[in-house]
PDB file of C-alpha atoms in Angstrom:
ATOM      1  CA  ASP T 975      93.380 144.492  13.183  1.00  0.00           C
ATOM      2  CA  THR T 976      96.105 146.754  16.125  1.00  0.00           C
ATOM      3  CA  ALA T 977      97.986 144.110  18.514  1.00  0.00           C
ATOM      4  CA  VAL T 978      98.340 146.058  20.813  1.00  0.00           C
ATOM      5  CA  SER T 979      95.723 150.201  20.767  1.00  0.00           C
ATOM      6  CA  GLN T 980      96.491 153.078  23.259  1.00  0.00           C
ATOM      7  CA  THR T 981      93.963 155.447  24.385  1.00  0.00           C
ATOM      8  CA  PRO T 982      94.069 158.352  24.170  1.00  0.00           C
ATOM      9  CA  LYS T 983      97.140 159.254  21.401  1.00  0.00           C
ATOM     10  CA  TYR T 984      97.399 162.509  22.882  1.00  0.00           C
ATOM     11  CA  LEU T 985      96.946 163.987  26.848  1.00  0.00           C
ATOM     12  CA  VAL T 986      96.879 167.641  27.865  1.00  0.00           C
ATOM     13  CA  THR T 987      96.520 168.641  31.569  1.00  0.00           C
ATOM     14  CA  GLN T 988      97.304 171.038  34.120  1.00  0.00           C
ATOM     15  CA  MET T 989      99.164 170.165  35.806  1.00  0.00           C
ATOM     16  CA  GLY T 990      97.401 168.073  39.465  1.00  0.00           C
ATOM     17  CA  ASN T 991      95.146 166.653  37.747  1.00  0.00           C
ATOM     18  CA  ASP T 992      93.809 163.216  37.826  1.00  0.00           C
ATOM     19  CA  LYS T 993      94.526 161.011  34.550  1.00  0.00           C
ATOM     20  CA  SER T 994      93.913 157.364  33.010  1.00  0.00           C
ATOM     21  CA  ILE T 995      95.909 155.208  29.904  1.00  0.00           C
ATOM     22  CA  LYS T 996      94.240 152.975  28.445  1.00  0.00           C
ATOM     23  CA  CYS T 997      96.086 149.586  27.107  1.00  0.00           C
ATOM     24  CA  GLU T 998      94.518 147.062  25.128  1.00  0.00           C
ATOM     25  CA  GLN T 999      96.202 143.919  23.151  1.00  0.00           C
ATOM     26  CA  ASN T1000      94.471 141.296  21.188  1.00  0.00           C
ATOM     27  CA  LEU T1001      97.272 138.947  20.652  1.00  0.00           C
ATOM     28  CA  GLY T1002      96.749 135.826  23.405  1.00  0.00           C
ATOM     29  CA  HIS T1003      99.710 137.666  25.360  1.00  0.00           C
ATOM     30  CA  ASP T1004     100.492 136.673  28.917  1.00  0.00           C
ATOM     31  CA  THR T1005     102.453 140.145  29.894  1.00  0.00           C
ATOM     32  CA  MET T1006     102.277 143.337  30.094  1.00  0.00           C
ATOM     33  CA  TYR T1007     103.904 146.130  30.728  1.00  0.00           C
ATOM     34  CA  TRP T1008     104.173 150.457  31.039  1.00  0.00           C
ATOM     35  CA  TYR T1009     107.265 152.455  29.320  1.00  0.00           C
ATOM     36  CA  LYS T1010     108.081 156.642  30.051  1.00  0.00           C
ATOM     37  CA  GLN T1011     110.497 157.828  26.728  1.00  0.00           C
ATOM     38  CA  ASP T1012     111.475 160.724  28.129  1.00  0.00           C
ATOM     39  CA  SER T1013     112.344 163.719  26.125  1.00  0.00           C
ATOM     40  CA  LYS T1014     115.876 162.407  24.632  1.00  0.00           C
ATOM     41  CA  LYS T1015     114.068 158.882  23.775  1.00  0.00           C
ATOM     42  CA  PHE T1016     115.692 157.029  27.231  1.00  0.00           C
ATOM     43  CA  LEU T1017     112.796 153.924  26.914  1.00  0.00           C
ATOM     44  CA  LYS T1018     112.951 153.160  30.717  1.00  0.00           C
ATOM     45  CA  ILE T1019     110.414 149.683  32.042  1.00  0.00           C
ATOM     46  CA  MET T1020     107.757 151.422  34.828  1.00  0.00           C
ATOM     47  CA  PHE T1021     105.755 148.270  35.789  1.00  0.00           C
ATOM     48  CA  SER T1022     105.483 144.526  33.878  1.00  0.00           C
ATOM     49  CA  TYR T1023     102.288 142.509  34.884  1.00  0.00           C
ATOM     50  CA  ASN T1024     102.067 139.320  33.817  1.00  0.00           C
ATOM     51  CA  ASN T1025      98.469 136.922  33.721  1.00  0.00           C
ATOM     52  CA  LYS T1026      97.301 139.991  35.735  1.00  0.00           C
ATOM     53  CA  GLU T1027      99.991 139.632  38.682  1.00  0.00           C
ATOM     54  CA  LEU T1028     102.398 143.377  39.132  1.00  0.00           C
ATOM     55  CA  ILE T1029     105.794 140.547  38.064  1.00  0.00           C
ATOM     56  CA  ILE T1030     108.400 144.478  37.948  1.00  0.00           C
ATOM     57  CA  ASN T1031     107.557 147.584  40.148  1.00  0.00           C
ATOM     58  CA  GLU T1032     110.202 150.290  39.386  1.00  0.00           C
ATOM     59  CA  THR T1033     111.107 153.112  41.128  1.00  0.00           C
ATOM     60  CA  VAL T1034     107.983 155.150  39.606  1.00  0.00           C
ATOM     61  CA  PRO T1035     106.555 157.435  42.600  1.00  0.00           C
ATOM     62  CA  ASN T1036     102.881 156.485  43.732  1.00  0.00           C
ATOM     63  CA  ARG T1037     100.897 158.579  42.411  1.00  0.00           C
ATOM     64  CA  PHE T1038     101.556 156.094  39.460  1.00  0.00           C
ATOM     65  CA  SER T1039      99.093 153.170  39.599  1.00  0.00           C
ATOM     66  CA  PRO T1040      99.041 150.268  37.130  1.00  0.00           C
ATOM     67  CA  LYS T1041      95.731 148.098  37.013  1.00  0.00           C
ATOM     68  CA  SER T1042      94.707 145.409  35.094  1.00  0.00           C
ATOM     69  CA  PRO T1043      91.484 143.795  35.322  1.00  0.00           C
ATOM     70  CA  ASP T1044      91.931 140.927  32.766  1.00  0.00           C
ATOM     71  CA  LYS T1045      95.710 139.515  30.786  1.00  0.00           C
ATOM     72  CA  ALA T1046      93.965 141.715  27.815  1.00  0.00           C
ATOM     73  CA  HIS T1047      94.602 144.817  29.689  1.00  0.00           C
ATOM     74  CA  LEU T1048      96.309 147.051  31.569  1.00  0.00           C
ATOM     75  CA  ASN T1049      95.893 150.980  31.950  1.00  0.00           C
ATOM     76  CA  LEU T1050      97.666 153.128  34.193  1.00  0.00           C
ATOM     77  CA  HIS T1051      96.388 155.902  36.394  1.00  0.00           C
ATOM     78  CA  ILE T1052      98.133 159.169  37.690  1.00  0.00           C
ATOM     79  CA  ASN T1053      97.497 160.976  39.669  1.00  0.00           C
ATOM     80  CA  SER T1054      98.820 164.745  41.102  1.00  0.00           C
ATOM     81  CA  LEU T1055     100.440 164.914  37.414  1.00  0.00           C
ATOM     82  CA  GLU T1056     103.534 166.366  37.437  1.00  0.00           C
ATOM     83  CA  LEU T1057     105.585 169.071  35.044  1.00  0.00           C
ATOM     84  CA  GLY T1058     108.125 165.934  35.125  1.00  0.00           C
ATOM     85  CA  ASP T1059     105.253 162.995  33.674  1.00  0.00           C
ATOM     86  CA  SER T1060     105.457 164.921  30.812  1.00  0.00           C
ATOM     87  CA  ALA T1061     106.339 161.820  28.347  1.00  0.00           C
ATOM     88  CA  VAL T1062     105.318 160.254  25.937  1.00  0.00           C
ATOM     89  CA  TYR T1063     103.782 156.137  27.187  1.00  0.00           C
ATOM     90  CA  PHE T1064     104.047 152.866  25.574  1.00  0.00           C
ATOM     91  CA  CYS T1065     102.099 149.720  26.026  1.00  0.00           C
ATOM     92  CA  ALA T1066     103.879 147.180  25.117  1.00  0.00           C
ATOM     93  CA  SER T1067     103.465 142.728  25.804  1.00  0.00           C
ATOM     94  CA  SER T1068     105.336 140.204  25.361  1.00  0.00           C
ATOM     95  CA  PRO T1069     103.569 135.829  24.859  1.00  0.00           C
ATOM     96  CA  THR T1070     105.105 134.955  28.073  1.00  0.00           C
ATOM     97  CA  GLN T1071     107.611 136.107  30.777  1.00  0.00           C
ATOM     98  CA  VAL T1072     110.675 134.807  29.026  1.00  0.00           C
ATOM     99  CA  ALA T1073     112.720 137.692  27.472  1.00  0.00           C
ATOM    100  CA  ASN T1074     111.330 137.265  24.037  1.00  0.00           C
ATOM    101  CA  GLU T1075     110.137 140.077  21.026  1.00  0.00           C
ATOM    102  CA  GLN T1076     108.166 142.988  23.134  1.00  0.00           C
ATOM    103  CA  PHE T1077     104.439 144.325  20.917  1.00  0.00           C
ATOM    104  CA  PHE T1078     104.177 147.668  22.182  1.00  0.00           C
ATOM    105  CA  GLY T1079     101.435 150.823  21.217  1.00  0.00           C
ATOM    106  CA  PRO T1080     101.232 152.829  19.474  1.00  0.00           C
ATOM    107  CA  GLY T1081     101.938 155.348  22.248  1.00  0.00           C
ATOM    108  CA  THR T1082     100.433 157.759  24.321  1.00  0.00           C
ATOM    109  CA  ARG T1083     101.793 161.775  24.020  1.00  0.00           C
ATOM    110  CA  LEU T1084     101.061 163.540  28.286  1.00  0.00           C
ATOM    111  CA  THR T1085     101.942 167.279  27.968  1.00  0.00           C
ATOM    112  CA  VAL T1086     101.517 168.187  31.831  1.00  0.00           C
ATOM    113  CA  LEU T1087     100.979 172.319  31.642  1.00  0.00           C
TER     114      LEU T1087
ATOM    115  CA  GLY F  82     121.201 145.648  37.054  1.00  0.00           C
ATOM    116  CA  GLU F  83     121.893 145.111  33.785  1.00  0.00           C
ATOM    117  CA  ASN F  84     122.833 148.967  32.702  1.00  0.00           C
ATOM    118  CA  VAL F  85     123.130 149.245  29.027  1.00  0.00           C
ATOM    119  CA  GLU F  86     125.583 151.433  27.164  1.00  0.00           C
ATOM    120  CA  GLN F  87     125.042 152.205  23.401  1.00  0.00           C
ATOM    121  CA  HIS F  88     127.439 154.523  20.785  1.00  0.00           C
ATOM    122  CA  PRO F  89     127.838 156.536  19.191  1.00  0.00           C
ATOM    123  CA  SER F  90     124.224 158.219  19.946  1.00  0.00           C
ATOM    124  CA  THR F  91     124.183 160.144  16.081  1.00  0.00           C
ATOM    125  CA  LEU F  92     125.527 158.213  12.858  1.00  0.00           C
ATOM    126  CA  SER F  93     125.087 159.727   9.919  1.00  0.00           C
ATOM    127  CA  VAL F  94     126.091 157.975   6.518  1.00  0.00           C
ATOM    128  CA  GLN F  95     125.542 158.215   3.141  1.00  0.00           C
ATOM    129  CA  GLU F  96     122.893 155.858   0.630  1.00  0.00           C
ATOM    130  CA  GLY F  97     124.250 152.888   0.183  1.00  0.00           C
ATOM    131  CA  ASP F  98     127.282 153.227   3.000  1.00  0.00           C
ATOM    132  CA  SER F  99     126.906 150.368   5.861  1.00  0.00           C
ATOM    133  CA  ALA F 100     126.274 151.581   9.555  1.00  0.00           C
ATOM    134  CA  VAL F 101     127.533 150.054  13.137  1.00  0.00           C
ATOM    135  CA  ILE F 102     125.623 150.088  16.293  1.00  0.00           C
ATOM    136  CA  LYS F 103     127.779 149.635  19.382  1.00  0.00           C
ATOM    137  CA  CYS F 104     126.193 148.686  22.761  1.00  0.00           C
ATOM    138  CA  THR F 105     127.853 147.405  25.672  1.00  0.00           C
ATOM    139  CA  TYR F 106     126.063 145.182  28.916  1.00  0.00           C
ATOM    140  CA  SER F 107     126.918 144.846  32.379  1.00  0.00           C
ATOM    141  CA  ASP F 108     125.111 141.775  33.893  1.00  0.00           C
ATOM    142  CA  SER F 109     126.521 138.185  31.853  1.00  0.00           C
ATOM    143  CA  ALA F 110     123.472 136.220  32.247  1.00  0.00           C
ATOM    144  CA  SER F 111     122.411 138.476  30.620  1.00  0.00           C
ATOM    145  CA  ASN F 112     120.806 135.954  27.260  1.00  0.00           C
ATOM    146  CA  TYR F 113     118.379 137.870  24.672  1.00  0.00           C
ATOM    147  CA  PHE F 114     119.841 140.813  23.404  1.00  0.00           C
ATOM    148  CA  PRO F 115     117.045 142.620  21.044  1.00  0.00           C
ATOM    149  CA  TRP F 116     117.860 145.882  18.857  1.00  0.00           C
ATOM    150  CA  TYR F 117     113.665 148.066  18.093  1.00  0.00           C
ATOM    151  CA  LYS F 118     113.627 150.423  15.729  1.00  0.00           C
ATOM    152  CA  GLN F 119     112.053 153.131  15.949  1.00  0.00           C
ATOM    153  CA  GLU F 120     110.939 156.175  13.767  1.00  0.00           C
ATOM    154  CA  LEU F 121     109.744 159.077  14.141  1.00  0.00           C
ATOM    155  CA  GLY F 122     106.780 159.747  16.066  1.00  0.00           C
ATOM    156  CA  LYS F 123     106.705 155.861  16.567  1.00  0.00           C
ATOM    157  CA  ARG F 124     106.788 152.325  18.161  1.00  0.00           C
ATOM    158  CA  PRO F 125     108.962 150.513  18.650  1.00  0.00           C
ATOM    159  CA  GLN F 126     109.310 147.929  16.713  1.00  0.00           C
ATOM    160  CA  LEU F 127     111.588 145.092  16.797  1.00  0.00           C
ATOM    161  CA  ILE F 128     113.977 144.410  14.366  1.00  0.00           C
ATOM    162  CA  ILE F 129     116.077 142.104  14.281  1.00  0.00           C
ATOM    163  CA  ASP F 130     117.476 139.450  17.845  1.00  0.00           C
ATOM    164  CA  ILE F 131     119.904 137.537  19.378  1.00  0.00           C
ATOM    165  CA  ARG F 132     119.962 134.851  22.132  1.00  0.00           C
ATOM    166  CA  SER F 133     123.387 133.884  23.777  1.00  0.00           C
ATOM    167  CA  ASN F 134     124.296 130.521  22.228  1.00  0.00           C
ATOM    168  CA  VAL F 135     124.007 132.452  18.607  1.00  0.00           C
ATOM    169  CA  GLY F 136     127.796 134.517  17.778  1.00  0.00           C
ATOM    170  CA  GLU F 137     126.523 136.165  14.741  1.00  0.00           C
ATOM    171  CA  LYS F 138     122.290 136.043  13.256  1.00  0.00           C
ATOM    172  CA  LYS F 139     121.485 137.645   9.723  1.00  0.00           C
ATOM    173  CA  ASP F 140     117.977 138.741   8.671  1.00  0.00           C
ATOM    174  CA  GLN F 141     118.841 140.358   4.271  1.00  0.00           C
ATOM    175  CA  ARG F 142     120.378 143.778   5.085  1.00  0.00           C
ATOM    176  CA  ILE F 143     120.838 143.915   9.351  1.00  0.00           C
ATOM    177  CA  ALA F 144     122.881 141.535  11.205  1.00  0.00           C
ATOM    178  CA  VAL F 145     123.569 141.224  15.184  1.00  0.00           C
ATOM    179  CA  THR F 146     127.391 139.367  16.439  1.00  0.00           C
ATOM    180  CA  LEU F 147     127.451 138.934  20.030  1.00  0.00           C
ATOM    181  CA  ASN F 148     130.162 139.000  21.951  1.00  0.00           C
ATOM    182  CA  LYS F 149     129.336 137.621  24.914  1.00  0.00           C
ATOM    183  CA  THR F 150     132.902 137.269  26.701  1.00  0.00           C
ATOM    184  CA  ALA F 151     133.668 141.213  26.663  1.00  0.00           C
ATOM    185  CA  LYS F 152     129.877 141.119  26.687  1.00  0.00           C
ATOM    186  CA  HIS F 153     129.019 143.368  24.019  1.00  0.00           C
ATOM    187  CA  PHE F 154     127.023 143.194  20.579  1.00  0.00           C
ATOM    188  CA  SER F 155     126.303 144.928  18.088  1.00  0.00           C
ATOM    189  CA  LEU F 156     123.786 146.623  14.639  1.00  0.00           C
ATOM    190  CA  HIS F 157     124.631 145.997  11.249  1.00  0.00           C
ATOM    191  CA  ILE F 158     122.644 147.525   7.608  1.00  0.00           C
ATOM    192  CA  THR F 159     124.137 147.100   4.435  1.00  0.00           C
ATOM    193  CA  GLU F 160     123.475 149.126   2.293  1.00  0.00           C
ATOM    194  CA  THR F 161     122.026 152.226   4.509  1.00  0.00           C
ATOM    195  CA  GLN F 162     118.528 153.196   2.918  1.00  0.00           C
ATOM    196  CA  PRO F 163     117.173 156.792   3.300  1.00  0.00           C
ATOM    197  CA  GLU F 164     114.173 154.861   4.930  1.00  0.00           C
ATOM    198  CA  ASP F 165     116.364 153.516   7.177  1.00  0.00           C
ATOM    199  CA  SER F 166     116.839 156.425   9.269  1.00  0.00           C
ATOM    200  CA  ALA F 167     115.579 155.883  13.033  1.00  0.00           C
ATOM    201  CA  VAL F 168     116.169 156.208  16.368  1.00  0.00           C
ATOM    202  CA  TYR F 169     117.857 152.837  17.543  1.00  0.00           C
ATOM    203  CA  PHE F 170     117.531 150.898  20.190  1.00  0.00           C
ATOM    204  CA  CYS F 171     120.081 148.456  21.845  1.00  0.00           C
ATOM    205  CA  ALA F 172     118.840 146.194  25.301  1.00  0.00           C
ATOM    206  CA  ALA F 173     119.156 142.982  27.466  1.00  0.00           C
ATOM    207  CA  SER F 174     118.130 141.078  29.733  1.00  0.00           C
ATOM    208  CA  ARG F 175     118.090 137.722  31.144  1.00  0.00           C
ATOM    209  CA  SER F 176     114.727 135.158  31.957  1.00  0.00           C
ATOM    210  CA  PHE F 177     112.177 137.107  33.760  1.00  0.00           C
ATOM    211  CA  GLN F 178     114.258 140.503  34.752  1.00  0.00           C
ATOM    212  CA  LYS F 179     113.515 143.229  32.910  1.00  0.00           C
ATOM    213  CA  LEU F 180     114.181 144.472  28.751  1.00  0.00           C
ATOM    214  CA  VAL F 181     116.677 147.377  29.366  1.00  0.00           C
ATOM    215  CA  PHE F 182     117.166 149.488  27.116  1.00  0.00           C
ATOM    216  CA  GLY F 183     120.126 151.305  25.175  1.00  0.00           C
ATOM    217  CA  THR F 184     120.525 155.343  24.875  1.00  0.00           C
ATOM    218  CA  GLY F 185     120.182 154.744  21.711  1.00  0.00           C
ATOM    219  CA  THR F 186     121.652 155.914  18.219  1.00  0.00           C
ATOM    220  CA  ARG F 187     119.957 158.568  15.584  1.00  0.00           C
ATOM    221  CA  LEU F 188     120.855 156.692  12.007  1.00  0.00           C
ATOM    222  CA  LEU F 189     120.300 160.107   9.455  1.00  0.00           C
ATOM    223  CA  VAL F 190     121.103 158.228   6.260  1.00  0.00           C
ATOM    224  CA  SER F 191     121.586 161.445   3.473  1.00  0.00           C
ATOM    225  CA  PRO F 192     120.709 160.438  -0.034  1.00  0.00           C
TER     226      PRO F 192
END
């Protein structure tokens, strides 16, 4: 029973392509997040949704577009991929917006060639 | 906005020694301070957290201390074991705001 799952685990693609990463949580949480972890292991939040509504939108290029069809799913679509987009992308969820434990997915390693 | 600094970036200890990782934060309104452990190729996982109304919290071999006046908090691991080797992240936030992570500490415990 995976609490937070992501697909795919690995994604290798060419510059300029469009790709999507899917995330699902079965914890009944209200809040979901996307993080980017670069090669230096720095974890930076990109987006947060609460009950399907966008609540945090960091300074992220508009090539990145999150979508939350329901509160258990938060997908990330990336247009016109660039070399600098190569990173590990983690989805996470937490019970509410109030500061508490975040449960991370296994990560998606994106490599842009 | 919140800024979290973490030191050291790398820490090597012998098995059985203690390890201490320190973080400072900038936003005096921050009230939640978790610590995450990330093993190689794995997801970050919460190991302990503390809220601003508490000065210290312990869970077996790990403890966290918080000094609100100085705006710093620390992770203490006693009797380290090789399986404690990982990257550790501190973080800080206040309610309804994003969690801001430190830059991570790579802990290596040698047998």
